[in-house]
Coordinates of C-alpha atoms (C1' of nucleotides) in Angstrom, one line a residue:
Chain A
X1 CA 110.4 149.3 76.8
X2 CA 109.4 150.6 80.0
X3 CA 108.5 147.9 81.7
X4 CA 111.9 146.6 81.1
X5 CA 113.4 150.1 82.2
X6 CA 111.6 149.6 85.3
X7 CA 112.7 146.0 85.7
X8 CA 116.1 146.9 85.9
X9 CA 116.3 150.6 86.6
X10 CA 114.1 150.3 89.4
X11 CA 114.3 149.3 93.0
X12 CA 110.7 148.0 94.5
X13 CA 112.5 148.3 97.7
X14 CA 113.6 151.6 97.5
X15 CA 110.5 152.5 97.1
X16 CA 107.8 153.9 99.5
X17 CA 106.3 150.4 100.3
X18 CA 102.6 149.0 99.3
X19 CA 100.4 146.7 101.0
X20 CA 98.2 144.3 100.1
X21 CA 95.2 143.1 101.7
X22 CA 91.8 141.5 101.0
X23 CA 88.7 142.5 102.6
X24 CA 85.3 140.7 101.9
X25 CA 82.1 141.6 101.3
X26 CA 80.2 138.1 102.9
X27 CA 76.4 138.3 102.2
X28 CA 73.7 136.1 103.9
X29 CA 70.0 136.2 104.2
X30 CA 68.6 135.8 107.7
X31 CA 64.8 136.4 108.2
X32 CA 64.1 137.1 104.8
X33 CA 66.5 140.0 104.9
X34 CA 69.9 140.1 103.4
X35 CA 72.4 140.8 105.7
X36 CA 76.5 142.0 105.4
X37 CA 79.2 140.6 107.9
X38 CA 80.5 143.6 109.2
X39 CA 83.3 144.4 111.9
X40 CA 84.5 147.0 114.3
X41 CA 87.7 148.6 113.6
X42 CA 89.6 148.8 117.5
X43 CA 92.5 151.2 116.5
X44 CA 93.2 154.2 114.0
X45 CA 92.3 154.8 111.1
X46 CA 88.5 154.9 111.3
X47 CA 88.8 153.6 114.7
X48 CA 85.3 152.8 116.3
X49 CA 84.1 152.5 112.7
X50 CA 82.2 149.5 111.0
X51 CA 84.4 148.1 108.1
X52 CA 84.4 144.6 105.9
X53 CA 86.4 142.1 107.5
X54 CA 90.0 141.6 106.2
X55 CA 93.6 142.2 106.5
X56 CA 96.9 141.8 105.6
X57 CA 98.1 138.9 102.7
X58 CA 100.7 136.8 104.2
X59 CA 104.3 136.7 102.5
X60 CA 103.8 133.3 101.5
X61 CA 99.7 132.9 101.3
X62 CA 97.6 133.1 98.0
X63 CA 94.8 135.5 97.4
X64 CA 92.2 133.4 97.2
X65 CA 93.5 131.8 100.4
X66 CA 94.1 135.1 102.2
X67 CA 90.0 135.8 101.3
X68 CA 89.0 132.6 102.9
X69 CA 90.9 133.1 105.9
X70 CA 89.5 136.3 107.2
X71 CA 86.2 134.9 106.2
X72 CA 86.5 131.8 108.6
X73 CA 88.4 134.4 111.3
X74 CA 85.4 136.6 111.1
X75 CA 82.5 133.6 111.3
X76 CA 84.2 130.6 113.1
X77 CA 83.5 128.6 110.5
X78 CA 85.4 125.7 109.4
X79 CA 85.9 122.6 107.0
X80 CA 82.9 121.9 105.6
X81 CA 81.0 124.9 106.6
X82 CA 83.6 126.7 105.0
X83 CA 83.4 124.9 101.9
X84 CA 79.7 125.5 101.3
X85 CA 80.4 129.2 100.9
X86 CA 80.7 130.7 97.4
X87 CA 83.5 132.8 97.4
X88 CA 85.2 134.6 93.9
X89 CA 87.5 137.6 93.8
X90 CA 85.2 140.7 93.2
X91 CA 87.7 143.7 92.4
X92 CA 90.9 145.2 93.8
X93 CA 90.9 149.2 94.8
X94 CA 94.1 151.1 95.1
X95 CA 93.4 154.6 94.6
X96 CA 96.3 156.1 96.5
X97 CA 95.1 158.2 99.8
X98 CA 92.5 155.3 100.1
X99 CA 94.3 154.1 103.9
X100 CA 96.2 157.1 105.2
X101 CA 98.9 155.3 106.5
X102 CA 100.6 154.2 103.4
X103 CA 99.8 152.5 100.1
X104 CA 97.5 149.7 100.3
X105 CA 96.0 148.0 97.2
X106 CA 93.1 145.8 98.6
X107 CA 92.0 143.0 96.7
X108 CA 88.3 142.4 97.5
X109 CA 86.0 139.0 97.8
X110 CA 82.8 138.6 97.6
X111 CA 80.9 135.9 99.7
X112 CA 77.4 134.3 100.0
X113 CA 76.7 132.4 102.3
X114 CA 73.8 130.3 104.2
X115 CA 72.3 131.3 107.4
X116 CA 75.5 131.0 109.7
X117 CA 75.4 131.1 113.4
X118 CA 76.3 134.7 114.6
X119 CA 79.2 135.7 113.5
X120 CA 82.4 135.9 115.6
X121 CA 81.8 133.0 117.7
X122 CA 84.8 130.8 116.7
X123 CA 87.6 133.9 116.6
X124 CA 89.5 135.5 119.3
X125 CA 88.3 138.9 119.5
X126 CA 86.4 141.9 118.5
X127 CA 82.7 143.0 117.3
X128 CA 81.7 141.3 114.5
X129 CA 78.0 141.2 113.1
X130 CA 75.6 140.6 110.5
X131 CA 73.7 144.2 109.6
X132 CA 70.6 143.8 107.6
X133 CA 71.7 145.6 104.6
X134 CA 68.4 148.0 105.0
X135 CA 70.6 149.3 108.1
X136 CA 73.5 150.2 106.4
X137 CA 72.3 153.6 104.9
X138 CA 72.3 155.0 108.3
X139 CA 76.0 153.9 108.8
X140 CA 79.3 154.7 107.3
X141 CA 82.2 152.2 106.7
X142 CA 85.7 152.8 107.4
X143 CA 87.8 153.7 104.2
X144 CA 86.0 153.0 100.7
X145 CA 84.0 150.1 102.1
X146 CA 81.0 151.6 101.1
X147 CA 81.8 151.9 97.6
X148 CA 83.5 148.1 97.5
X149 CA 79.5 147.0 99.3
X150 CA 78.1 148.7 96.3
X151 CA 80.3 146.9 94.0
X152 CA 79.6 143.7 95.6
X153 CA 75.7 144.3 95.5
X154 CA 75.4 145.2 91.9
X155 CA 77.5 141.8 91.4
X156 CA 75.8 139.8 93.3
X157 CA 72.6 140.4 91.7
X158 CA 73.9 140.2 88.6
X159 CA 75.8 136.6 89.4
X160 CA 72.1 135.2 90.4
X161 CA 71.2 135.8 86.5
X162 CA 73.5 133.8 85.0
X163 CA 74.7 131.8 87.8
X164 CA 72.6 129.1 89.8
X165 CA 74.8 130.8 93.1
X166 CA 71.5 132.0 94.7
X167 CA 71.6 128.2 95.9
X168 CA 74.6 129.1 98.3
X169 CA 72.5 131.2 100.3
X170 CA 70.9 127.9 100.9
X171 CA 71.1 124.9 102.9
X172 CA 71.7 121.3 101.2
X173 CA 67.9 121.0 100.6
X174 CA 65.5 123.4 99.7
X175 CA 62.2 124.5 98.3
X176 CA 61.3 126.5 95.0
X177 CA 60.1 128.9 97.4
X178 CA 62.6 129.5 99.4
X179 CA 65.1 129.6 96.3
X180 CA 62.2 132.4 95.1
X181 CA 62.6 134.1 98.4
X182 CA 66.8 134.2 97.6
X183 CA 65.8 135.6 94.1
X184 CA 63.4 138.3 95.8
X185 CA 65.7 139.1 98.7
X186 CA 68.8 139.8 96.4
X187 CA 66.8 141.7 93.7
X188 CA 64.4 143.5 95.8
X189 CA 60.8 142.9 94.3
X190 CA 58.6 140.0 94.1
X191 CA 58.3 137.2 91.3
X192 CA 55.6 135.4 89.9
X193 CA 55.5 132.1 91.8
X194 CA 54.6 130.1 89.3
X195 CA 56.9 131.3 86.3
X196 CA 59.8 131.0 88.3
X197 CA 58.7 127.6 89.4
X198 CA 58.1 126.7 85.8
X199 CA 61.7 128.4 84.7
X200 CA 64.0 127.4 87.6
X201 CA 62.8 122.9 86.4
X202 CA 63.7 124.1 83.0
X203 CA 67.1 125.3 83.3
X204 CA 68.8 122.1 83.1
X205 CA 70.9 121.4 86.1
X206 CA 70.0 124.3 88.1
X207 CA 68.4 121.9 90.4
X208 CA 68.0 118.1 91.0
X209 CA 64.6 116.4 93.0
X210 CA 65.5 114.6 95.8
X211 CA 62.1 113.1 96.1
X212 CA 61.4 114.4 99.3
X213 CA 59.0 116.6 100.5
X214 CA 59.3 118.9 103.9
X215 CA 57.9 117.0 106.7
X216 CA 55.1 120.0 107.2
X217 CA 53.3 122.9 105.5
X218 CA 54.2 126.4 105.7
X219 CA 53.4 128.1 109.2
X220 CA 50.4 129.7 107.6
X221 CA 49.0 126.8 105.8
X222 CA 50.1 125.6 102.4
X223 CA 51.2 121.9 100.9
X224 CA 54.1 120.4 101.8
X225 CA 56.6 121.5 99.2
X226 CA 59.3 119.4 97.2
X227 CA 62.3 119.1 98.2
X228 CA 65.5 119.7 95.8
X229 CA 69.6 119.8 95.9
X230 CA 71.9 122.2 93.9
X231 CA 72.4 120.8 90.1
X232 CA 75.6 120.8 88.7
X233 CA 75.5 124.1 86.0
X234 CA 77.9 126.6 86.7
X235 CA 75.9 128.8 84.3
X236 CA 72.2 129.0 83.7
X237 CA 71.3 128.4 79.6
X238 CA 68.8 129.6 79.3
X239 CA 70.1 132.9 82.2
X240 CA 67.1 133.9 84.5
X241 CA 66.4 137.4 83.6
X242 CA 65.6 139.8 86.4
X243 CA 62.3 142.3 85.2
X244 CA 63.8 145.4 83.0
X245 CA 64.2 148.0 85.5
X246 CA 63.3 151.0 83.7
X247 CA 65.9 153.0 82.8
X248 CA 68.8 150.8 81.1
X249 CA 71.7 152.4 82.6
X250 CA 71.9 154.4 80.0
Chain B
X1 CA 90.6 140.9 115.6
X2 CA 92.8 140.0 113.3
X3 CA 93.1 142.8 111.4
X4 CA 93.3 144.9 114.5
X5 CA 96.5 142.8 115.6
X6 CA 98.1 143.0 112.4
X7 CA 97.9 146.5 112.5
X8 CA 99.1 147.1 115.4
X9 CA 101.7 144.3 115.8
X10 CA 102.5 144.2 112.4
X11 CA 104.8 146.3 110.2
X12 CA 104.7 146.2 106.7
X13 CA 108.2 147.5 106.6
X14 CA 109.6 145.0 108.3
X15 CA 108.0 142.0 106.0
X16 CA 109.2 140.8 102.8
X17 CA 108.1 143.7 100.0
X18 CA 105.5 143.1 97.2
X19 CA 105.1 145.1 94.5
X20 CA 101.8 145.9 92.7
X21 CA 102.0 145.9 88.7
X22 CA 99.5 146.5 85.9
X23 CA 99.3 144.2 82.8
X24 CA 96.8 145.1 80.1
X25 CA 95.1 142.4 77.5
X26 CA 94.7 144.9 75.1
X27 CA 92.4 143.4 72.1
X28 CA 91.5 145.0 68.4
X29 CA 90.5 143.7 65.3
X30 CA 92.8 143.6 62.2
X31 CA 92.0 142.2 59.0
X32 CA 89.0 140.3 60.7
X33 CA 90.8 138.6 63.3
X34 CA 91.4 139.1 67.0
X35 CA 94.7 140.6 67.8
X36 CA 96.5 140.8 71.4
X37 CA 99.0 143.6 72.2
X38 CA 102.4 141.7 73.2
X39 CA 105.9 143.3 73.9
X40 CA 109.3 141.0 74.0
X41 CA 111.1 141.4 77.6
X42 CA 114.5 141.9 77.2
X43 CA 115.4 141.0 80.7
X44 CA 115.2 138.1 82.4
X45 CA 112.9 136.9 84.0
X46 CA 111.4 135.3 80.7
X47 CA 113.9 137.0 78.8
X48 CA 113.2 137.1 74.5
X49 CA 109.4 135.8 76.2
X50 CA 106.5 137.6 75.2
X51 CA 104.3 139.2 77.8
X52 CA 101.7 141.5 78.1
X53 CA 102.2 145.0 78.4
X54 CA 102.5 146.2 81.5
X55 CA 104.9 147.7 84.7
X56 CA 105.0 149.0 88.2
X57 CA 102.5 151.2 89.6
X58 CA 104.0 154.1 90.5
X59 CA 104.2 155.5 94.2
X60 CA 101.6 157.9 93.7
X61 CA 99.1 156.5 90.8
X62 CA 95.4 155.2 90.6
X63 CA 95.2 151.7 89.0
X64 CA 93.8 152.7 86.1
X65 CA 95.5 155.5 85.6
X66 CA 98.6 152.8 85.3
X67 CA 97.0 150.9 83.0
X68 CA 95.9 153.4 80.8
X69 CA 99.5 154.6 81.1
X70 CA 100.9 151.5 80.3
X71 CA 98.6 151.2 77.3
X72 CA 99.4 154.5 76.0
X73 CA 103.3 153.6 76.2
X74 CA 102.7 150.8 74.3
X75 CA 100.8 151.7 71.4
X76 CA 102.0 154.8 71.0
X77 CA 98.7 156.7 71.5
X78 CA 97.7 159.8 72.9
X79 CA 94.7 162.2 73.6
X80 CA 91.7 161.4 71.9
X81 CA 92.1 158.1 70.3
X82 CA 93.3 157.1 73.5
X83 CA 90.0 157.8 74.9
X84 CA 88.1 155.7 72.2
X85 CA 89.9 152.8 74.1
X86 CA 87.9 150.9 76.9
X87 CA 89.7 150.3 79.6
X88 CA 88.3 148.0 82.3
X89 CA 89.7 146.1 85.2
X90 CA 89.7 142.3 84.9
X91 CA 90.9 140.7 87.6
X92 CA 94.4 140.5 90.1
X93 CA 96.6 137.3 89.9
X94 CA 98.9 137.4 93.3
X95 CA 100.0 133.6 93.4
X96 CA 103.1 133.4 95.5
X97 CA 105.8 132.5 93.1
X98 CA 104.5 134.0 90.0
X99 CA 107.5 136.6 89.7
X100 CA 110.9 134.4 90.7
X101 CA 112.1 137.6 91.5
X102 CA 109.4 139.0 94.3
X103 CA 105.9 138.8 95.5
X104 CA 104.1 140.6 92.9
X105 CA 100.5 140.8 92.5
X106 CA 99.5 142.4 89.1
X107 CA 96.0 144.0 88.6
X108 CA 95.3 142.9 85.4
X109 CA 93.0 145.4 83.1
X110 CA 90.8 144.5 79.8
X111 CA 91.3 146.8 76.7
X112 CA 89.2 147.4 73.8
X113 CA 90.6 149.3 70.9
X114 CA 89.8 149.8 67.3
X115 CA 92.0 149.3 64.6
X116 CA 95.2 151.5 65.5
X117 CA 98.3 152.4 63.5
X118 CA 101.2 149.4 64.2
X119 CA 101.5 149.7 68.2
X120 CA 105.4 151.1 69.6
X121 CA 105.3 153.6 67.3
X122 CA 105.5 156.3 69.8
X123 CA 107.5 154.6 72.5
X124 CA 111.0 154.7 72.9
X125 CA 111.8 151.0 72.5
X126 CA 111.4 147.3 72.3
X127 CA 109.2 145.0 70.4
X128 CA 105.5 145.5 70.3
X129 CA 103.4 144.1 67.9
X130 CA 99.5 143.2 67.3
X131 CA 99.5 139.1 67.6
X132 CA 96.6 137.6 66.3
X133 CA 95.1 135.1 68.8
X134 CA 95.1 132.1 66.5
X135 CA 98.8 132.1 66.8
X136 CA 98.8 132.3 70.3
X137 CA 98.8 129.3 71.1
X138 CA 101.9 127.9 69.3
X139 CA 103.8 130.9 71.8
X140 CA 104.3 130.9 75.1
X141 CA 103.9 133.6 77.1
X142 CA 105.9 134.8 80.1
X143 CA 105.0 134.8 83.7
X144 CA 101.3 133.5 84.0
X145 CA 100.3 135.7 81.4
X146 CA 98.5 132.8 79.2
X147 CA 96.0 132.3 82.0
X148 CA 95.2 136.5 82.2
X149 CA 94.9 135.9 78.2
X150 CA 92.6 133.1 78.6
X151 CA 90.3 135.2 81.4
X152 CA 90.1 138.3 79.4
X153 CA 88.8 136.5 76.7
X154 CA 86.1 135.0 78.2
X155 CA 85.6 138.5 79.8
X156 CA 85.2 139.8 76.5
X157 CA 83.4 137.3 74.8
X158 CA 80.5 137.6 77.7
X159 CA 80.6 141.9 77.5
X160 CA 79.6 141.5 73.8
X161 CA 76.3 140.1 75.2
X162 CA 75.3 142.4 77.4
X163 CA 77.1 145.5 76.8
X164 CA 77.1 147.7 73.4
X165 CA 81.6 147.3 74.0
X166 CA 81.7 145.8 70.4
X167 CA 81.3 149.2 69.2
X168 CA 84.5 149.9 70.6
X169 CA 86.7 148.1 67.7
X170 CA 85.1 150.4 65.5
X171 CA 85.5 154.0 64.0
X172 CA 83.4 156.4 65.2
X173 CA 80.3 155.4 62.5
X174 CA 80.1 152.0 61.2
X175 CA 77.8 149.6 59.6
X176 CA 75.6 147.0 60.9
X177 CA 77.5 144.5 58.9
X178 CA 80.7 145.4 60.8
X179 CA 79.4 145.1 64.0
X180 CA 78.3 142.0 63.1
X181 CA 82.1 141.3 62.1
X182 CA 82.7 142.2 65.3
X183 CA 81.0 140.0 66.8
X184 CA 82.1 136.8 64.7
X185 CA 85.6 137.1 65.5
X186 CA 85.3 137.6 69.3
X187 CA 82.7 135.0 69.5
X188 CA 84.0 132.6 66.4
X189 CA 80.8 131.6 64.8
X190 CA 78.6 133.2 62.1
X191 CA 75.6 135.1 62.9
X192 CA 72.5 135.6 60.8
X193 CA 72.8 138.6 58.9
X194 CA 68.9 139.7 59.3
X195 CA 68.7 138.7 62.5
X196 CA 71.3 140.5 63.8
X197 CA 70.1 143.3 62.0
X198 CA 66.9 143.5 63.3
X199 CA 68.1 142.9 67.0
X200 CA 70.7 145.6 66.8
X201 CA 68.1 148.0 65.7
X202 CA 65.5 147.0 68.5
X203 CA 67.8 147.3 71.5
X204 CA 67.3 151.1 72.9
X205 CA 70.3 152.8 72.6
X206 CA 72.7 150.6 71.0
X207 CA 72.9 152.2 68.1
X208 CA 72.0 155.9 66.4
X209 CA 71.5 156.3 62.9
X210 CA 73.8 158.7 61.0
X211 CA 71.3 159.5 58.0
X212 CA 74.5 158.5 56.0
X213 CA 75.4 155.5 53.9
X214 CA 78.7 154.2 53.3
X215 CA 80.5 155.9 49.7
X216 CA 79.9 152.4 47.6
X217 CA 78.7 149.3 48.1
X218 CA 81.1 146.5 49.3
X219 CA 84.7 144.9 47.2
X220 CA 82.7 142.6 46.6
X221 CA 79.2 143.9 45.6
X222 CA 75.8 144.7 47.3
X223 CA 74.5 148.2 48.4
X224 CA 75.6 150.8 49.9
X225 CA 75.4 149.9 53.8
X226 CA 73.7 152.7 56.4
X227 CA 76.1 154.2 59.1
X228 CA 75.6 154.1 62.7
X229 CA 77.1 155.5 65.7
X230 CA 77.6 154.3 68.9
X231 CA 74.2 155.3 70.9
X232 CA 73.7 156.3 74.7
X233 CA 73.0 153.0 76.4
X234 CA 75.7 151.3 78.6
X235 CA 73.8 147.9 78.7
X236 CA 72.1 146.4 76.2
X237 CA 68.5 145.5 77.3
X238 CA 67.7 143.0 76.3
X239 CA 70.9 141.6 75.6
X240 CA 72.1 140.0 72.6
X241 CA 72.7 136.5 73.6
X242 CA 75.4 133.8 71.6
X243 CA 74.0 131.1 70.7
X244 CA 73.8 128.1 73.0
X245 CA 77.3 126.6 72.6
X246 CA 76.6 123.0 73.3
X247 CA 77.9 122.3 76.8
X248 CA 76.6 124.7 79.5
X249 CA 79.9 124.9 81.4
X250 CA 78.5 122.2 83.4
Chain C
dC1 C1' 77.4 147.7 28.6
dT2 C1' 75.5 143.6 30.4
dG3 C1' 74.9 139.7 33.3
dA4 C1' 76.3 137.1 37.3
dG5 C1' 77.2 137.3 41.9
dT6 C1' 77.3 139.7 46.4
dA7 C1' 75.5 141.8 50.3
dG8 C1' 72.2 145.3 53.0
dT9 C1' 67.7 145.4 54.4
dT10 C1' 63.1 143.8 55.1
dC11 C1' 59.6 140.3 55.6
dT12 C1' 57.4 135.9 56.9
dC13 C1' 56.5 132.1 59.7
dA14 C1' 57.0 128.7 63.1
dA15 C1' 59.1 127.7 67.6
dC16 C1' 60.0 129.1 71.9
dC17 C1' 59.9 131.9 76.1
dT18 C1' 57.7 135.1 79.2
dG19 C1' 54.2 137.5 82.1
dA20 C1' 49.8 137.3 84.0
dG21 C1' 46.1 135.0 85.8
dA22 C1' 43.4 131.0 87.4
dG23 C1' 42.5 126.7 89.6
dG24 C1' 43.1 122.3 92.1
dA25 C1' 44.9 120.3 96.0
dA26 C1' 47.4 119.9 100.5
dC27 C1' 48.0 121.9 104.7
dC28 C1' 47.8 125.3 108.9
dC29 C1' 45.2 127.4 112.4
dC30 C1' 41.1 128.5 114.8
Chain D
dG1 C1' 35.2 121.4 110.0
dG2 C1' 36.0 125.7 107.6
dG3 C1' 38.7 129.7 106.1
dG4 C1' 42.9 131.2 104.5
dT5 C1' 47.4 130.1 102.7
dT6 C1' 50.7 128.1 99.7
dC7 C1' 52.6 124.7 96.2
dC8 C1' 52.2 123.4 91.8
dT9 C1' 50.2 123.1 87.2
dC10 C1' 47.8 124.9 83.4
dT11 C1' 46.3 128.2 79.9
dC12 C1' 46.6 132.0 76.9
dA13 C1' 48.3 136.2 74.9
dG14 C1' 52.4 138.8 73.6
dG15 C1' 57.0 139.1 72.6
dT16 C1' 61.5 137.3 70.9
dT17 C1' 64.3 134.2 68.2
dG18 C1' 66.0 131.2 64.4
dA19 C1' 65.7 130.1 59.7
dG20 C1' 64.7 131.2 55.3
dA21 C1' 63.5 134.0 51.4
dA22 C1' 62.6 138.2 48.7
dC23 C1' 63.9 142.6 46.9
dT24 C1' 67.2 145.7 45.6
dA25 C1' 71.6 148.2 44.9
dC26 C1' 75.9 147.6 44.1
dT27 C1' 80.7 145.5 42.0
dC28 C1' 83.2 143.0 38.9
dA29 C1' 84.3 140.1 34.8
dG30 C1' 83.6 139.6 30.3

DNA sequence: CTGAGTAGTTCTCAACCTGAGAGGAACCCC
DNA sequence: GGGGTTCCTCTCAGGTTGAGAACTACTCAG
């Protein structure tokens, strides 16, 4: 069996050495825009170039845990800030020639988060920002990064079907709307307000009431609107289907 | 930045190796029932264990390429019905302490394969065989391989909804009925026969009709059935959802 | 050869869900 | 105080789903 050959035959550490590392693709929406953390490589390879934050996996440190880390490096964030971010492994790229030192198999994360302070803040060094994703065309990313963002895009809309995680890009409390303005942000064209009102009550534990209400209207006028927390689904039965976008992916 | 420190201060040489493997949860039908793809190690760890296929990624090697290496090994295929296989990549387990022996994070792939001749046929060794899952759980499974079962199941289960993958147990044309067989074993309850047929037939591109019918009706009676191919889509739109199953995964 | 049973395919019908539009009411700003 | 905006609800038509039944072509046992 050739696992088994390999087992015994073979000598990891005689071998040309691989690295792991995570890197993470965080999302947020800030001014109705959905935005991608983003830092600034300081030394070769792709030096001066934008790339997704991450590094190295310690000897002893778990993937998930590795993810997280270079997350709260990146933001500053802590404890419970921390916690309220949705975080789930995304995919893992090791084409080799993808790093051109040596062999490195990165394990990638995806993130959504709510509206963080800037990015940065809490860590010791280095550029660090949150680029408007409608920015990113004009830029290229170190390494595959670009490829792993498009990954973590097509995901992440397809996680706000099925999933009720368009709440993480929330606060605590929020309005239909605002959930509505997640949904729009994410999938890039506008819903019908009052389906999605109608839909998002009759998913059962997408959201709870809190009773509350914002304390005013919108800036431009409008009631005050109702005020809700996150339910506690992991899935959405019946899923919240985004409009048929022509062609099928055939 | 962290990552800039590490790379700079830090060489991977000098740390503890890890070593990246491949493990495959290679599924088929047989006689109507879910089978796994197992092999028996012979060496310790988890010696006489069963385990999924799988092995070290070689120095110079895409992931895939590894698993669909690993997959060939195994069953003994080659060439074209090798390529009537879908391979997909599932997710990476890297838990410190899942290998005794090393850090070893393993890139775990999903396979899809129709009903193949007995698997090590064309290998040079060891014990391979097609398990079927309901006597999985009375065997344990080496490493943390039970879990990676357990994941690409669910992974499977969900692809059957929105993806025409269930064609991919069958033979090249095939009958409504059968992919409704399909179906019923990966998702382990009975669908309505002229539901399902209607809905496979209104979904663009799921299936193409063959203008053939099968050669006589079935062992047990009733008509000849139609024959269908696989058709062009890659997602089915819109998609062909199980049936509520009681708790939402709250 | 015949009749009972089986299964592929189509149809019907009620229940549900969705997309689109409209309207009432609360609120902002001027 | 009035115009414009937004939240929320309602209505209605169209499509999809679940359940059941009908029709027919076939196999198998007798």
């Amino acid at each position: 069996m050739t696992e088994e050959r390999y087992l015994a035959a073979y000598d990891p550490r005689a071998y040309p050495p691989v690295a792991v590392t995570v890197d993470v693709v965080a999302l947020t929406i800030r001014e109705g825009a959905l935005h991608l953390l983003l830092v600034r490589r300081a030394e070769p390879p792709y030096a001066d170039f934008w790339a997704l934050p991450g590094g190295f996996v310690r000897p002893v440190e778990d993937l998930d845990a590795a993810a997280g880390r270079e997350l709260a490096e990146e933001t500053g964030l802590g404890g419970d800030d921390l916690r309220r971010v949705h975080l789930e492994q995304l995919a893992t790229y090791g084409t080799p020639g993808r790093d051109p030192r040596m062999r490195v198999v990165s394990v990638a994360y995806l993130a959504f988060a709510p509206d963080l302070p800037e990015p940065s803040a809490g860590t010791d060094a280095g550029e660090a920002e949150w680029l408007p994703l409608a920015a990113l065309p004009s830029r290229r990313l170190a390494f595959d990064h670009e490829r792993i963002v498009a990954d973590g895009l097509e995901r992440a809309r397809a996680k706000l079907e099925y999933t009720p995680l368009a709440t993480r890009f929330l606060g605590q409390e929020f309005t239909i709307a605002e959930l509505r303005a997640v949904y729009e942000t994410v999938w890039g064209h506008p819903l019908h307000a009052g389906n999605f009102h109608r839909k998002v009550l009759s998913v059962p534990g997408f959201v709870e009431s809190t009773g509350a209400t914002t304390e005013h209207g919108g800036p431009r006028g409008g009631p005050r609107a109702r005020l809700y927390r996150a339910g506690d689904a992991r899935l959405l039965h019946p899923a919240l289907l985004r409009p048929a976008t022509e062609e099928t992916a055939r």
